[in-house]
CSV table of C-alpha atoms in Angstrom, one decimal:
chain,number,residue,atom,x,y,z
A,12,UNK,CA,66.2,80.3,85.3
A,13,UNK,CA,68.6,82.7,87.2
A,14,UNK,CA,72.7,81.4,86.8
A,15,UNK,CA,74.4,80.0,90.1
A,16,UNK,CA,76.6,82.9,91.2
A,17,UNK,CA,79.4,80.8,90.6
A,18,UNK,CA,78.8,80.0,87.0
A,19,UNK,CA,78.4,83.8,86.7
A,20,UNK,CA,81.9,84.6,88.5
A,21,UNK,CA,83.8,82.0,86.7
A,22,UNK,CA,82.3,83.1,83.5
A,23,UNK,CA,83.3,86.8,84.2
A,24,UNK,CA,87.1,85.1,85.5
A,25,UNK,CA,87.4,83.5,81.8
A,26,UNK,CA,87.1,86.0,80.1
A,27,UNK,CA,89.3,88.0,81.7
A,28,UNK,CA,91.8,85.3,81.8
A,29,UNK,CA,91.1,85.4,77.5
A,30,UNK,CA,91.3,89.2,77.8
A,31,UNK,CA,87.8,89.2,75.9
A,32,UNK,CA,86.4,92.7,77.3
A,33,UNK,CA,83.4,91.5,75.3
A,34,UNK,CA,82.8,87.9,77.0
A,35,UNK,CA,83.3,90.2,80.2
A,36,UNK,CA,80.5,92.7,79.1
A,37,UNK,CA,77.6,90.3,78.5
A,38,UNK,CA,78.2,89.0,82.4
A,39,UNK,CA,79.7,91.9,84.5
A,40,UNK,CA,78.7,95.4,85.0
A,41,UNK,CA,81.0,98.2,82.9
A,42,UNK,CA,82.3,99.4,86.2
A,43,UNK,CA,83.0,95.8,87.1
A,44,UNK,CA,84.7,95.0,83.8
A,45,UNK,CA,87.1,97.6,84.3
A,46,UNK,CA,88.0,97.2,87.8
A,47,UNK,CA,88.7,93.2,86.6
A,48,UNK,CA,91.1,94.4,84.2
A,49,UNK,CA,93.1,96.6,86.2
A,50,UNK,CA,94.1,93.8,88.1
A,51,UNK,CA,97.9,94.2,88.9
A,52,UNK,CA,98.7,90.5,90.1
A,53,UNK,CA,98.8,87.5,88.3
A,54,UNK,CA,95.9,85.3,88.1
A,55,UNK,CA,94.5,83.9,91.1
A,56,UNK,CA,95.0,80.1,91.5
A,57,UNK,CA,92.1,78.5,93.0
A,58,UNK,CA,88.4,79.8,93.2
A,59,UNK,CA,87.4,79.4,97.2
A,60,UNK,CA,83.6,79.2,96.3
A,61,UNK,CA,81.0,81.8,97.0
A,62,UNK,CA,79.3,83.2,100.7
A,63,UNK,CA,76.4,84.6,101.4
A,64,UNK,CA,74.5,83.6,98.3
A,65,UNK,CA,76.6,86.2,96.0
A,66,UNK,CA,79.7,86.6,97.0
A,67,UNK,CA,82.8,85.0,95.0
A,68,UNK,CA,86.0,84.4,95.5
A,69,UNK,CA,89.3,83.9,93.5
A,70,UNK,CA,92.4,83.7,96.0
A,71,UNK,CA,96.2,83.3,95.6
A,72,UNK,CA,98.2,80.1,96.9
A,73,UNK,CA,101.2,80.4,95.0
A,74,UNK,CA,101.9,84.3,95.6
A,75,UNK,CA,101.5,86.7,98.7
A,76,UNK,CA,99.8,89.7,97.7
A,77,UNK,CA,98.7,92.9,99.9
A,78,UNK,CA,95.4,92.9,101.9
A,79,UNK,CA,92.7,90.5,103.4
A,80,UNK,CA,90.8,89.6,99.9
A,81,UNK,CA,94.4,87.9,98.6
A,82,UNK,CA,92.8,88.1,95.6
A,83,UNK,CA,89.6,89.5,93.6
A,84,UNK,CA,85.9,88.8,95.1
A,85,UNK,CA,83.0,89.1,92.6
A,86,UNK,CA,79.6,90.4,94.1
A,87,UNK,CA,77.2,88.8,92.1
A,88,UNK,CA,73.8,90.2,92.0
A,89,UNK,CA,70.4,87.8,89.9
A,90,UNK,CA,73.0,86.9,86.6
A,91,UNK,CA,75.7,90.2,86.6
A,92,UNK,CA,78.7,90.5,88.6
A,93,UNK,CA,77.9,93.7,89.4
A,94,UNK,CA,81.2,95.0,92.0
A,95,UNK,CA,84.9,93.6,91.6
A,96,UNK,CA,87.2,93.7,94.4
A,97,UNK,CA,90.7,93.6,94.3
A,98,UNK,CA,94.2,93.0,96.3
A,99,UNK,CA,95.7,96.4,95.3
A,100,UNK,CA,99.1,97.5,94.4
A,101,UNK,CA,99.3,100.5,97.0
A,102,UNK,CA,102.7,102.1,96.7
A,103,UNK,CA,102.7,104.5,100.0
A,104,UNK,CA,101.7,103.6,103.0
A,105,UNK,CA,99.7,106.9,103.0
A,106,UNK,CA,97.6,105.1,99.9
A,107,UNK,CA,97.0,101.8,102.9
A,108,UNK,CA,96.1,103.9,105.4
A,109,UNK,CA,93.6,106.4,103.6
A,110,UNK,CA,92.1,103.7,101.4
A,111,UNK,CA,91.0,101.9,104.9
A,112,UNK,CA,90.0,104.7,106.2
A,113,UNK,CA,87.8,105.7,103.7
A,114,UNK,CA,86.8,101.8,103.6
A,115,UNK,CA,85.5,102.4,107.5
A,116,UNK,CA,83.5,105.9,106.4
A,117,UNK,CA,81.3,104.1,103.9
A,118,UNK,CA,81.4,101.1,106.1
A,119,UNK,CA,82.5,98.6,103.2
A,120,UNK,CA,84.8,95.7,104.1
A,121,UNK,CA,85.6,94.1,101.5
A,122,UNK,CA,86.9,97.8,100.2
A,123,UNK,CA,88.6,97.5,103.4
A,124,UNK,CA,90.3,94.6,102.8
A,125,UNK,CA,91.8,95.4,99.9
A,126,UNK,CA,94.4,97.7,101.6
A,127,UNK,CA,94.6,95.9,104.9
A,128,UNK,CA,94.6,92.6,106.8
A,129,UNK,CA,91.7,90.5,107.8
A,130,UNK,CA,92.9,91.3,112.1
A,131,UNK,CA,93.2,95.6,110.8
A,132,UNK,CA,89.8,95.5,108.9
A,133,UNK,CA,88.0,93.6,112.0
A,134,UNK,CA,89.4,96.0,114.7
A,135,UNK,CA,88.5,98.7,113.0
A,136,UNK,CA,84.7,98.1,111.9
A,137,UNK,CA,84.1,96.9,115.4
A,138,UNK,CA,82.6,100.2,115.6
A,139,UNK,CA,81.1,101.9,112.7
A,140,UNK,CA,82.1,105.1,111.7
A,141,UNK,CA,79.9,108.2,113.3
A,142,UNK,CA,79.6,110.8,111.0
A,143,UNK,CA,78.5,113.2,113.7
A,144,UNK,CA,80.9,111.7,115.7
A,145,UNK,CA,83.9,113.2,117.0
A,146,UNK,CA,86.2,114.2,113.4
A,147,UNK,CA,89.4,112.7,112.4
A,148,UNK,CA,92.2,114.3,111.0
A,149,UNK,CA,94.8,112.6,108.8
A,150,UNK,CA,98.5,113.3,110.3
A,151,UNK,CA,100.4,111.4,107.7
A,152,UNK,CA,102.9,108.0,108.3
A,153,UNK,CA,106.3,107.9,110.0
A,154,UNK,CA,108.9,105.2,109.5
A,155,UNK,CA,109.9,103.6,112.5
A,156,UNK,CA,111.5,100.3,113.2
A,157,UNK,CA,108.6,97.7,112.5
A,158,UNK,CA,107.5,99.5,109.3
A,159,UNK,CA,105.3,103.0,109.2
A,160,UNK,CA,102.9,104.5,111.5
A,161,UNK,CA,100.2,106.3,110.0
A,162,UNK,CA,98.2,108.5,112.6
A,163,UNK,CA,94.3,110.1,112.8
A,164,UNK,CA,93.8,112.1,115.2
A,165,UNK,CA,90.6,113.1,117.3
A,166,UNK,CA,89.4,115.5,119.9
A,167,UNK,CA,90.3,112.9,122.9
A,168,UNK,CA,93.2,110.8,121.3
A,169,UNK,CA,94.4,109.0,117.9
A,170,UNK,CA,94.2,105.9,116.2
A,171,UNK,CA,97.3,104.6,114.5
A,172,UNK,CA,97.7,102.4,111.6
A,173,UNK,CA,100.4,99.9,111.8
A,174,UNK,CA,101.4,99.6,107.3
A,175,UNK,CA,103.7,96.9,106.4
A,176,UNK,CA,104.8,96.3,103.0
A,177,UNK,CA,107.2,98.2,100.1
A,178,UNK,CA,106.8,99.8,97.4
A,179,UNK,CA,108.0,97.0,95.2
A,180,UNK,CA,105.5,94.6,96.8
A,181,UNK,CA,102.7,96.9,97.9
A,182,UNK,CA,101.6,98.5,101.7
A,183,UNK,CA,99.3,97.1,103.7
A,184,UNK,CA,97.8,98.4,107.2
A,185,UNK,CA,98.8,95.4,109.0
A,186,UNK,CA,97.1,96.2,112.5
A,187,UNK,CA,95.2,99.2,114.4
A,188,UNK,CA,95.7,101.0,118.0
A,189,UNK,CA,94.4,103.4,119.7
A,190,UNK,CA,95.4,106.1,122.3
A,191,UNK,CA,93.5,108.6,124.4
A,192,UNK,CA,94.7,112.2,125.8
């Protein structure tokens, strides 16, 4: 009989919280192991339960930490975890800005929310990327008196990141706009 996705998450979150690579190893994917152990926060506090049949979640209550997940999510696949995600430590807002971006090209959300807000991950994959579509070109961030602007440009306009954050605490892309020539 096939584990509850839950019972495979928390089993995966134990280990790790015993730092037993091993434990981790006979329920997680290698790739998934490591990405676990790279975690640069604390512990999350609470587990919110899983969606969508495979999909875990360990959040923060006690800590703010960058990003939408506010924590780790497990994708659990039959009785693996077999993708971590993770609230990242970003510490440019460059790192934010690219990371979403290259979220929105391979059209993966939760990568998405590791570098930016729930509101800046939905805005953007409102529309998927095009790859034949028009091509955008990275124009780098300005400071300015709410935070940094990073911009992409396109043939017709730009979209601009909106990153919040420090480098102590991490950057986050904490909304999206658009503007057209």
């Amino acid at each position: 009989m096939k584990p509850a996705p839950a019972t495979v998450a928390r089993k995966l979150f134990d280990a790790w919280l015993r730092r037993d690579r091993h434990a981790a190893s006979r329920v997680a994917t290698a790739g998934a192991v490591s990405t676990i152990f790279a975690y640069p926060f604390r512990a999350p506090d609470r587990f919110a339960g899983c969606t969508g049949g495979r999909d875990c979640r360990f959040v923060h209550t006690s800590v703010n930490v960058p990003g939408g997940l506010d924590g780790i999510l497990m994708v659990v696949s039959g009785s693996k975890v077999v993708k971590v995600y993770e609230s990242r430590h970003l510490v440019t807002p460059s790192a934010a800005a690219t990371r979403l971006f290259q979220a929105w090209r391979a059209g993966d959300r939760y990568r998405g929310l590791e570098a930016a807000t729930n509101k800046a991950v939905t805005k953007l994959f409102f529309h998927r990327y095009d790859p034949r579509g028009v091509a955008y070109m990275f124009q780098g961030c300005n400071r300015d008196s709410k935070g940094y602007s990073c911009a992409y440009s396109y043939e017709g306009g730009a979209m601009f990141m909106r990153v919040g954050g420090s480098k102590a605490r991490g950057y986050e892309v904490t909304s999206i706009g658009y503007i057209a020539d």
